[in-house]
Amino acid sequence: MCSQSKNDVESNEHTSQGIKFAEYENPQRWKAGKKCKFFVTLFWGKVETVNLGMCTTIVVSMTATVAFCSSIYTAAIEVIADHYGCSRLVSTLGVTTFLLGIATGPLLFAPLSEVWGRLTIFRITLLLFVLSQIGCALAPNIAAMLTFRFLAGFFGSPTVTNSGGSITDIWPQWHRSVPLALFTAASFLGPVIAPTVGGFISEYTLWQWNFWLIVILSGAVYIAMVVYLPETYYPKILRDRARRQGEMVEHKDIKTELYVNLTRPWIMLLREPILFTLSLYMALVYGILYLDFTAYPIVYQQSRGWSAGIAGLSFLGIAIGMAIATIGSPYINRVHGHYVRKLGGPQPEARLPHLIVLSWLMPLGLFWFAWTAVPPRHWISGILAGLPFGLGLVPLFLGITSYLTDCYGQYAASALAANAVLRSLFGAAFPLFARQMYGELGTPWATSLLGFLTLIMAPLPWVFYRFGPRLRAMSKYHLQTMKAQEEAAE
């Protein structure tokens, strides 16, 4: 329904007379419709209008902006090297330091968000992200540039990691596929589109405008977030309500939370074969994507003599593939529902059947690009090779993330933190050897090497679909999750 009835509104207005706030404050009870208007008592008993579509759009936009920033730098690597008088390798470190910031930020901001809430963390860190972009644009030397790039990744990380949590806050599990698909697409479409935009900026104006553009985009998103985005973390909403009513509120120990967030992800990564294997798969694909941001311009500028702006258009194939995958996310949701019924309940393996087919699209795309990207083949063939890669990437990340969440339950945050850190480390390292690898091996064999690596990993969705229950039966953290769920049910 688009709006509530008169009785519903009257009931909402009388929450102070005994009606439970939790019924209205729980974000997953916000009702959806064409206009997406909601009446939620959030602040001092005042009825606020919350637009769920607006909330989701803002969260996805924050993610897309930070992701866009991660790779727009690649279009200016050569001109930045010339401007500061450093080598191309040192200039490329701007990508690496940003992703190192993305990897380390969640270890601090994840526990803080459970104490201060998601909104407070967003308001502080996104503002510092905007300021770090000003620092990048005005950096006097390459050392300052690399420092500000790290800070940009560090303060931008909550909008990438915590935004997924915000979506799960407001969407029930059975309606979550499409919003999470939009979130996943934003995480990858932003980096894919950015080199194209950055290429034209670097070619036709000052390279600093790459960062001024981010300042404009992130500033606009920041204002929208401050004005329209409410707190979505339910425990924080309840703590705030209790505090307003004069009740005692239990405070979490920040030191303990930090210790757990710094240690448990690594313990799980090293001791859980499920987590390590699937995280390694995602990290490999993520590393290849960021390697492509450096390799594609090299291939097309050197082999075909394209300008920086035109070379950036080579990413359109990957972008279109991701867009198609995002549009198809409702069908993936149907596949999941079918296998939930087939497996006799919401087993984690119900997240994997479509990946058994789609995982082969990435090696297909890499081998296709390897042997058709350079002359005498037509230029369109190499660009079209990005279609299957992008088409397979979005469902892979969404499916594996959902599988890990279903598998580890109460420990899902630590599992996803380990996954994100490993993924970011691969993304930080791969661009550093792209130029050397493509220079020594050539485009066909350098890309084929990446294709063989994804080919080795492609059977993993089938392996976990077939043997997942046995592997979960040997998982300490999964068994503890199941025990906790059984106790809660009793």
mmCIF file with all atom_site columns, C-alpha atoms in Angstrom, residues 127-300:
data_model
loop_
_atom_site.group_PDB
_atom_site.id
_atom_site.type_symbol
_atom_site.label_atom_id
_atom_site.label_alt_id
_atom_site.label_comp_id
_atom_site.label_asym_id
_atom_site.label_entity_id
_atom_site.label_seq_id
_atom_site.pdbx_PDB_ins_code
_atom_site.Cartn_x
_atom_site.Cartn_y
_atom_site.Cartn_z
_atom_site.occupancy
_atom_site.B_iso_or_equiv
_atom_site.pdbx_formal_charge
_atom_site.auth_seq_id
_atom_site.auth_comp_id
_atom_site.auth_asym_id
_atom_site.auth_atom_id
_atom_site.pdbx_PDB_model_num
ATOM 1   C CA . LEU A 1 127 ? 32.212 14.144  5.127   1.00 0.00 ? 127 LEU A CA 1
ATOM 2   C CA . LEU A 1 128 ? 35.858 13.187  5.693   1.00 0.00 ? 128 LEU A CA 1
ATOM 3   C CA . PHE A 1 129 ? 35.774 11.330  2.370   1.00 0.00 ? 129 PHE A CA 1
ATOM 4   C CA . VAL A 1 130 ? 34.681 14.544  0.617   1.00 0.00 ? 130 VAL A CA 1
ATOM 5   C CA . LEU A 1 131 ? 37.492 16.471  2.306   1.00 0.00 ? 131 LEU A CA 1
ATOM 6   C CA . SER A 1 132 ? 40.050 13.828  1.290   1.00 0.00 ? 132 SER A CA 1
ATOM 7   C CA . GLN A 1 133 ? 39.084 14.360  -2.358  1.00 0.00 ? 133 GLN A CA 1
ATOM 8   C CA . ILE A 1 134 ? 39.927 18.038  -1.976  1.00 0.00 ? 134 ILE A CA 1
ATOM 9   C CA . GLY A 1 135 ? 43.280 16.913  -0.588  1.00 0.00 ? 135 GLY A CA 1
ATOM 10  C CA . CYS A 1 136 ? 43.862 14.702  -3.651  1.00 0.00 ? 136 CYS A CA 1
ATOM 11  C CA . ALA A 1 137 ? 43.058 17.567  -6.041  1.00 0.00 ? 137 ALA A CA 1
ATOM 12  C CA . LEU A 1 138 ? 45.444 19.941  -4.237  1.00 0.00 ? 138 LEU A CA 1
ATOM 13  C CA . ALA A 1 139 ? 48.203 17.438  -3.306  1.00 0.00 ? 139 ALA A CA 1
ATOM 14  C CA . PRO A 1 140 ? 51.626 19.124  -3.677  1.00 0.00 ? 140 PRO A CA 1
ATOM 15  C CA . ASN A 1 141 ? 53.545 15.867  -4.305  1.00 0.00 ? 141 ASN A CA 1
ATOM 16  C CA . ILE A 1 142 ? 53.043 12.168  -4.937  1.00 0.00 ? 142 ILE A CA 1
ATOM 17  C CA . ALA A 1 143 ? 53.499 11.290  -1.237  1.00 0.00 ? 143 ALA A CA 1
ATOM 18  C CA . ALA A 1 144 ? 50.628 13.574  -0.286  1.00 0.00 ? 144 ALA A CA 1
ATOM 19  C CA . MET A 1 145 ? 48.538 12.153  -3.123  1.00 0.00 ? 145 MET A CA 1
ATOM 20  C CA . LEU A 1 146 ? 49.050 8.572   -1.927  1.00 0.00 ? 146 LEU A CA 1
ATOM 21  C CA . THR A 1 147 ? 48.279 9.585   1.661   1.00 0.00 ? 147 THR A CA 1
ATOM 22  C CA . PHE A 1 148 ? 45.020 11.282  0.708   1.00 0.00 ? 148 PHE A CA 1
ATOM 23  C CA . ARG A 1 149 ? 44.080 8.309   -1.495  1.00 0.00 ? 149 ARG A CA 1
ATOM 24  C CA . PHE A 1 150 ? 44.505 6.007   1.508   1.00 0.00 ? 150 PHE A CA 1
ATOM 25  C CA . LEU A 1 151 ? 42.386 8.323   3.665   1.00 0.00 ? 151 LEU A CA 1
ATOM 26  C CA . ALA A 1 152 ? 39.743 8.428   0.921   1.00 0.00 ? 152 ALA A CA 1
ATOM 27  C CA . GLY A 1 153 ? 39.527 4.637   0.936   1.00 0.00 ? 153 GLY A CA 1
ATOM 28  C CA . PHE A 1 154 ? 39.618 4.483   4.750   1.00 0.00 ? 154 PHE A CA 1
ATOM 29  C CA . PHE A 1 155 ? 36.798 6.978   5.259   1.00 0.00 ? 155 PHE A CA 1
ATOM 30  C CA . GLY A 1 156 ? 34.893 5.756   2.209   1.00 0.00 ? 156 GLY A CA 1
ATOM 31  C CA . SER A 1 157 ? 34.872 2.149   3.395   1.00 0.00 ? 157 SER A CA 1
ATOM 32  C CA . PRO A 1 158 ? 31.747 2.383   5.620   1.00 0.00 ? 158 PRO A CA 1
ATOM 33  C CA . THR A 1 159 ? 29.655 3.479   2.635   1.00 0.00 ? 159 THR A CA 1
ATOM 34  C CA . VAL A 1 160 ? 30.721 0.267   0.884   1.00 0.00 ? 160 VAL A CA 1
ATOM 35  C CA . THR A 1 161 ? 30.601 -2.216  3.775   1.00 0.00 ? 161 THR A CA 1
ATOM 36  C CA . ASN A 1 162 ? 27.930 -0.761  6.102   1.00 0.00 ? 162 ASN A CA 1
ATOM 37  C CA . SER A 1 163 ? 25.610 0.131   3.221   1.00 0.00 ? 163 SER A CA 1
ATOM 38  C CA . GLY A 1 164 ? 24.930 -3.556  2.655   1.00 0.00 ? 164 GLY A CA 1
ATOM 39  C CA . GLY A 1 165 ? 23.963 -3.761  6.314   1.00 0.00 ? 165 GLY A CA 1
ATOM 40  C CA . SER A 1 166 ? 21.597 -0.815  5.886   1.00 0.00 ? 166 SER A CA 1
ATOM 41  C CA . ILE A 1 167 ? 19.823 -2.624  3.047   1.00 0.00 ? 167 ILE A CA 1
ATOM 42  C CA . THR A 1 168 ? 19.415 -5.754  5.147   1.00 0.00 ? 168 THR A CA 1
ATOM 43  C CA . ASP A 1 169 ? 18.111 -3.522  7.956   1.00 0.00 ? 169 ASP A CA 1
ATOM 44  C CA . ILE A 1 170 ? 15.166 -2.253  5.935   1.00 0.00 ? 170 ILE A CA 1
ATOM 45  C CA . TRP A 1 171 ? 14.387 -5.148  3.570   1.00 0.00 ? 171 TRP A CA 1
ATOM 46  C CA . PRO A 1 172 ? 13.160 -8.562  4.785   1.00 0.00 ? 172 PRO A CA 1
ATOM 47  C CA . GLN A 1 173 ? 15.128 -11.569 3.553   1.00 0.00 ? 173 GLN A CA 1
ATOM 48  C CA . TRP A 1 174 ? 12.518 -12.598 0.968   1.00 0.00 ? 174 TRP A CA 1
ATOM 49  C CA . HIS A 1 175 ? 12.496 -9.093  -0.629  1.00 0.00 ? 175 HIS A CA 1
ATOM 50  C CA . ARG A 1 176 ? 16.222 -8.501  -0.446  1.00 0.00 ? 176 ARG A CA 1
ATOM 51  C CA . SER A 1 177 ? 17.487 -9.867  -3.772  1.00 0.00 ? 177 SER A CA 1
ATOM 52  C CA . VAL A 1 178 ? 16.737 -6.827  -5.948  1.00 0.00 ? 178 VAL A CA 1
ATOM 53  C CA . PRO A 1 179 ? 18.013 -4.165  -3.478  1.00 0.00 ? 179 PRO A CA 1
ATOM 54  C CA . LEU A 1 180 ? 21.169 -6.203  -2.872  1.00 0.00 ? 180 LEU A CA 1
ATOM 55  C CA . ALA A 1 181 ? 21.601 -6.655  -6.624  1.00 0.00 ? 181 ALA A CA 1
ATOM 56  C CA . LEU A 1 182 ? 21.415 -2.863  -7.023  1.00 0.00 ? 182 LEU A CA 1
ATOM 57  C CA . PHE A 1 183 ? 23.958 -2.488  -4.213  1.00 0.00 ? 183 PHE A CA 1
ATOM 58  C CA . THR A 1 184 ? 26.276 -5.058  -5.842  1.00 0.00 ? 184 THR A CA 1
ATOM 59  C CA . ALA A 1 185 ? 25.900 -3.443  -9.263  1.00 0.00 ? 185 ALA A CA 1
ATOM 60  C CA . ALA A 1 186 ? 26.709 -0.036  -7.765  1.00 0.00 ? 186 ALA A CA 1
ATOM 61  C CA . SER A 1 187 ? 29.835 -1.519  -6.216  1.00 0.00 ? 187 SER A CA 1
ATOM 62  C CA . PHE A 1 188 ? 31.069 -2.618  -9.636  1.00 0.00 ? 188 PHE A CA 1
ATOM 63  C CA . LEU A 1 189 ? 29.384 -0.408  -12.221 1.00 0.00 ? 189 LEU A CA 1
ATOM 64  C CA . GLY A 1 190 ? 30.922 2.639   -10.535 1.00 0.00 ? 190 GLY A CA 1
ATOM 65  C CA . PRO A 1 191 ? 34.508 1.400   -11.011 1.00 0.00 ? 191 PRO A CA 1
ATOM 66  C CA . VAL A 1 192 ? 33.765 0.214   -14.558 1.00 0.00 ? 192 VAL A CA 1
ATOM 67  C CA . ILE A 1 193 ? 32.263 3.525   -15.726 1.00 0.00 ? 193 ILE A CA 1
ATOM 68  C CA . ALA A 1 194 ? 34.827 5.719   -13.956 1.00 0.00 ? 194 ALA A CA 1
ATOM 69  C CA . PRO A 1 195 ? 37.831 5.074   -16.287 1.00 0.00 ? 195 PRO A CA 1
ATOM 70  C CA . THR A 1 196 ? 35.717 6.176   -19.260 1.00 0.00 ? 196 THR A CA 1
ATOM 71  C CA . VAL A 1 197 ? 34.743 9.433   -17.564 1.00 0.00 ? 197 VAL A CA 1
ATOM 72  C CA . GLY A 1 198 ? 38.255 9.946   -16.200 1.00 0.00 ? 198 GLY A CA 1
ATOM 73  C CA . GLY A 1 199 ? 39.811 9.292   -19.593 1.00 0.00 ? 199 GLY A CA 1
ATOM 74  C CA . PHE A 1 200 ? 37.889 12.137  -21.227 1.00 0.00 ? 200 PHE A CA 1
ATOM 75  C CA . ILE A 1 201 ? 38.546 14.459  -18.264 1.00 0.00 ? 201 ILE A CA 1
ATOM 76  C CA . SER A 1 202 ? 42.299 13.769  -18.388 1.00 0.00 ? 202 SER A CA 1
ATOM 77  C CA . GLU A 1 203 ? 42.339 14.208  -22.154 1.00 0.00 ? 203 GLU A CA 1
ATOM 78  C CA . TYR A 1 204 ? 40.390 17.450  -22.455 1.00 0.00 ? 204 TYR A CA 1
ATOM 79  C CA . THR A 1 205 ? 40.976 19.265  -19.160 1.00 0.00 ? 205 THR A CA 1
ATOM 80  C CA . LEU A 1 206 ? 43.149 19.206  -16.041 1.00 0.00 ? 206 LEU A CA 1
ATOM 81  C CA . TRP A 1 207 ? 43.526 15.801  -14.369 1.00 0.00 ? 207 TRP A CA 1
ATOM 82  C CA . GLN A 1 208 ? 42.608 17.392  -11.022 1.00 0.00 ? 208 GLN A CA 1
ATOM 83  C CA . TRP A 1 209 ? 39.023 17.585  -12.261 1.00 0.00 ? 209 TRP A CA 1
ATOM 84  C CA . ASN A 1 210 ? 38.793 13.821  -11.715 1.00 0.00 ? 210 ASN A CA 1
ATOM 85  C CA . PHE A 1 211 ? 38.809 14.614  -7.998  1.00 0.00 ? 211 PHE A CA 1
ATOM 86  C CA . TRP A 1 212 ? 36.727 17.790  -8.196  1.00 0.00 ? 212 TRP A CA 1
ATOM 87  C CA . LEU A 1 213 ? 34.049 15.709  -9.914  1.00 0.00 ? 213 LEU A CA 1
ATOM 88  C CA . ILE A 1 214 ? 34.092 13.299  -6.957  1.00 0.00 ? 214 ILE A CA 1
ATOM 89  C CA . VAL A 1 215 ? 33.817 16.262  -4.582  1.00 0.00 ? 215 VAL A CA 1
ATOM 90  C CA . ILE A 1 216 ? 30.684 17.438  -6.409  1.00 0.00 ? 216 ILE A CA 1
ATOM 91  C CA . LEU A 1 217 ? 29.089 13.971  -6.563  1.00 0.00 ? 217 LEU A CA 1
ATOM 92  C CA . SER A 1 218 ? 29.918 12.939  -3.000  1.00 0.00 ? 218 SER A CA 1
ATOM 93  C CA . GLY A 1 219 ? 28.922 16.369  -1.670  1.00 0.00 ? 219 GLY A CA 1
ATOM 94  C CA . ALA A 1 220 ? 25.485 16.085  -3.266  1.00 0.00 ? 220 ALA A CA 1
ATOM 95  C CA . VAL A 1 221 ? 25.033 12.539  -1.934  1.00 0.00 ? 221 VAL A CA 1
ATOM 96  C CA . TYR A 1 222 ? 26.190 13.671  1.516   1.00 0.00 ? 222 TYR A CA 1
ATOM 97  C CA . ILE A 1 223 ? 23.569 16.426  1.647   1.00 0.00 ? 223 ILE A CA 1
ATOM 98  C CA . ALA A 1 224 ? 20.839 13.988  0.550   1.00 0.00 ? 224 ALA A CA 1
ATOM 99  C CA . MET A 1 225 ? 21.984 11.490  3.177   1.00 0.00 ? 225 MET A CA 1
ATOM 100 C CA . VAL A 1 226 ? 21.935 14.066  5.992   1.00 0.00 ? 226 VAL A CA 1
ATOM 101 C CA . VAL A 1 227 ? 18.489 15.351  5.000   1.00 0.00 ? 227 VAL A CA 1
ATOM 102 C CA . TYR A 1 228 ? 16.630 12.168  4.075   1.00 0.00 ? 228 TYR A CA 1
ATOM 103 C CA . LEU A 1 229 ? 18.323 9.061   5.490   1.00 0.00 ? 229 LEU A CA 1
ATOM 104 C CA . PRO A 1 230 ? 17.099 7.957   8.945   1.00 0.00 ? 230 PRO A CA 1
ATOM 105 C CA . GLU A 1 231 ? 18.832 5.569   11.289  1.00 0.00 ? 231 GLU A CA 1
ATOM 106 C CA . THR A 1 232 ? 18.220 2.004   10.067  1.00 0.00 ? 232 THR A CA 1
ATOM 107 C CA . TYR A 1 233 ? 20.074 -0.040  12.701  1.00 0.00 ? 233 TYR A CA 1
ATOM 108 C CA . TYR A 1 234 ? 17.269 -1.425  14.837  1.00 0.00 ? 234 TYR A CA 1
ATOM 109 C CA . PRO A 1 235 ? 19.227 -1.960  18.103  1.00 0.00 ? 235 PRO A CA 1
ATOM 110 C CA . LYS A 1 236 ? 20.393 1.676   17.944  1.00 0.00 ? 236 LYS A CA 1
ATOM 111 C CA . ILE A 1 237 ? 16.807 2.857   17.380  1.00 0.00 ? 237 ILE A CA 1
ATOM 112 C CA . LEU A 1 238 ? 15.676 0.888   20.432  1.00 0.00 ? 238 LEU A CA 1
ATOM 113 C CA . ARG A 1 239 ? 18.553 2.213   22.567  1.00 0.00 ? 239 ARG A CA 1
ATOM 114 C CA . ASP A 1 240 ? 17.667 5.781   21.589  1.00 0.00 ? 240 ASP A CA 1
ATOM 115 C CA . ARG A 1 241 ? 14.024 5.186   22.486  1.00 0.00 ? 241 ARG A CA 1
ATOM 116 C CA . ALA A 1 242 ? 14.989 3.720   25.860  1.00 0.00 ? 242 ALA A CA 1
ATOM 117 C CA . ARG A 1 243 ? 17.280 6.665   26.548  1.00 0.00 ? 243 ARG A CA 1
ATOM 118 C CA . ARG A 1 244 ? 14.484 9.142   25.742  1.00 0.00 ? 244 ARG A CA 1
ATOM 119 C CA . GLN A 1 245 ? 12.199 7.298   28.158  1.00 0.00 ? 245 GLN A CA 1
ATOM 120 C CA . GLY A 1 246 ? 14.804 7.437   30.908  1.00 0.00 ? 246 GLY A CA 1
ATOM 121 C CA . GLU A 1 247 ? 15.582 3.724   30.882  1.00 0.00 ? 247 GLU A CA 1
ATOM 122 C CA . MET A 1 248 ? 19.042 2.317   31.612  1.00 0.00 ? 248 MET A CA 1
ATOM 123 C CA . VAL A 1 249 ? 20.949 1.476   28.429  1.00 0.00 ? 249 VAL A CA 1
ATOM 124 C CA . GLU A 1 250 ? 23.653 -1.172  28.333  1.00 0.00 ? 250 GLU A CA 1
ATOM 125 C CA . HIS A 1 251 ? 26.785 0.095   26.582  1.00 0.00 ? 251 HIS A CA 1
ATOM 126 C CA . LYS A 1 252 ? 29.028 -2.198  24.585  1.00 0.00 ? 252 LYS A CA 1
ATOM 127 C CA . ASP A 1 253 ? 32.707 -2.392  25.389  1.00 0.00 ? 253 ASP A CA 1
ATOM 128 C CA . ILE A 1 254 ? 34.441 -0.747  22.417  1.00 0.00 ? 254 ILE A CA 1
ATOM 129 C CA . LYS A 1 255 ? 37.791 -2.367  23.224  1.00 0.00 ? 255 LYS A CA 1
ATOM 130 C CA . THR A 1 256 ? 36.240 -5.828  23.221  1.00 0.00 ? 256 THR A CA 1
ATOM 131 C CA . GLU A 1 257 ? 34.363 -5.122  20.009  1.00 0.00 ? 257 GLU A CA 1
ATOM 132 C CA . LEU A 1 258 ? 37.532 -3.867  18.318  1.00 0.00 ? 258 LEU A CA 1
ATOM 133 C CA . TYR A 1 259 ? 39.477 -6.914  19.462  1.00 0.00 ? 259 TYR A CA 1
ATOM 134 C CA . VAL A 1 260 ? 36.815 -9.255  18.109  1.00 0.00 ? 260 VAL A CA 1
ATOM 135 C CA . ASN A 1 261 ? 36.632 -7.382  14.796  1.00 0.00 ? 261 ASN A CA 1
ATOM 136 C CA . LEU A 1 262 ? 40.410 -7.440  14.426  1.00 0.00 ? 262 LEU A CA 1
ATOM 137 C CA . THR A 1 263 ? 40.870 -11.116 15.282  1.00 0.00 ? 263 THR A CA 1
ATOM 138 C CA . ARG A 1 264 ? 37.756 -13.138 14.527  1.00 0.00 ? 264 ARG A CA 1
ATOM 139 C CA . PRO A 1 265 ? 37.704 -12.458 10.747  1.00 0.00 ? 265 PRO A CA 1
ATOM 140 C CA . TRP A 1 266 ? 41.266 -13.733 10.410  1.00 0.00 ? 266 TRP A CA 1
ATOM 141 C CA . ILE A 1 267 ? 40.616 -16.729 12.668  1.00 0.00 ? 267 ILE A CA 1
ATOM 142 C CA . MET A 1 268 ? 37.591 -17.667 10.593  1.00 0.00 ? 268 MET A CA 1
ATOM 143 C CA . LEU A 1 269 ? 39.415 -17.092 7.307   1.00 0.00 ? 269 LEU A CA 1
ATOM 144 C CA . LEU A 1 270 ? 42.238 -19.447 8.314   1.00 0.00 ? 270 LEU A CA 1
ATOM 145 C CA . ARG A 1 271 ? 40.104 -22.108 10.026  1.00 0.00 ? 271 ARG A CA 1
ATOM 146 C CA . GLU A 1 272 ? 36.994 -22.213 7.860   1.00 0.00 ? 272 GLU A CA 1
ATOM 147 C CA . PRO A 1 273 ? 37.572 -23.955 4.472   1.00 0.00 ? 273 PRO A CA 1
ATOM 148 C CA . ILE A 1 274 ? 34.193 -22.719 3.206   1.00 0.00 ? 274 ILE A CA 1
ATOM 149 C CA . LEU A 1 275 ? 35.040 -19.097 3.936   1.00 0.00 ? 275 LEU A CA 1
ATOM 150 C CA . PHE A 1 276 ? 38.634 -19.286 2.724   1.00 0.00 ? 276 PHE A CA 1
ATOM 151 C CA . THR A 1 277 ? 37.830 -20.988 -0.585  1.00 0.00 ? 277 THR A CA 1
ATOM 152 C CA . LEU A 1 278 ? 34.888 -18.801 -1.563  1.00 0.00 ? 278 LEU A CA 1
ATOM 153 C CA . SER A 1 279 ? 36.677 -15.638 -0.405  1.00 0.00 ? 279 SER A CA 1
ATOM 154 C CA . LEU A 1 280 ? 39.713 -16.602 -2.477  1.00 0.00 ? 280 LEU A CA 1
ATOM 155 C CA . TYR A 1 281 ? 37.451 -17.027 -5.502  1.00 0.00 ? 281 TYR A CA 1
ATOM 156 C CA . MET A 1 282 ? 35.852 -13.620 -5.003  1.00 0.00 ? 282 MET A CA 1
ATOM 157 C CA . ALA A 1 283 ? 39.233 -12.011 -4.320  1.00 0.00 ? 283 ALA A CA 1
ATOM 158 C CA . LEU A 1 284 ? 40.654 -13.430 -7.550  1.00 0.00 ? 284 LEU A CA 1
ATOM 159 C CA . VAL A 1 285 ? 37.785 -12.068 -9.646  1.00 0.00 ? 285 VAL A CA 1
ATOM 160 C CA . TYR A 1 286 ? 37.964 -8.721  -7.829  1.00 0.00 ? 286 TYR A CA 1
ATOM 161 C CA . GLY A 1 287 ? 41.712 -8.525  -8.422  1.00 0.00 ? 287 GLY A CA 1
ATOM 162 C CA . ILE A 1 288 ? 41.229 -9.267  -12.134 1.00 0.00 ? 288 ILE A CA 1
ATOM 163 C CA . LEU A 1 289 ? 38.616 -6.513  -12.377 1.00 0.00 ? 289 LEU A CA 1
ATOM 164 C CA . TYR A 1 290 ? 41.010 -3.931  -10.928 1.00 0.00 ? 290 TYR A CA 1
ATOM 165 C CA . LEU A 1 291 ? 43.862 -5.266  -13.025 1.00 0.00 ? 291 LEU A CA 1
ATOM 166 C CA . ASP A 1 292 ? 41.649 -4.648  -16.072 1.00 0.00 ? 292 ASP A CA 1
ATOM 167 C CA . PHE A 1 293 ? 41.300 -0.999  -15.086 1.00 0.00 ? 293 PHE A CA 1
ATOM 168 C CA . THR A 1 294 ? 45.034 -0.682  -15.683 1.00 0.00 ? 294 THR A CA 1
ATOM 169 C CA . ALA A 1 295 ? 45.411 -3.246  -18.489 1.00 0.00 ? 295 ALA A CA 1
ATOM 170 C CA . TYR A 1 296 ? 42.525 -2.224  -20.782 1.00 0.00 ? 296 TYR A CA 1
ATOM 171 C CA . PRO A 1 297 ? 43.873 1.309   -21.418 1.00 0.00 ? 297 PRO A CA 1
ATOM 172 C CA . ILE A 1 298 ? 47.339 -0.163  -22.035 1.00 0.00 ? 298 ILE A CA 1
ATOM 173 C CA . VAL A 1 299 ? 45.971 -2.650  -24.561 1.00 0.00 ? 299 VAL A CA 1
ATOM 174 C CA . TYR A 1 300 ? 43.851 -0.217  -26.530 1.00 0.00 ? 300 TYR A CA 1
#
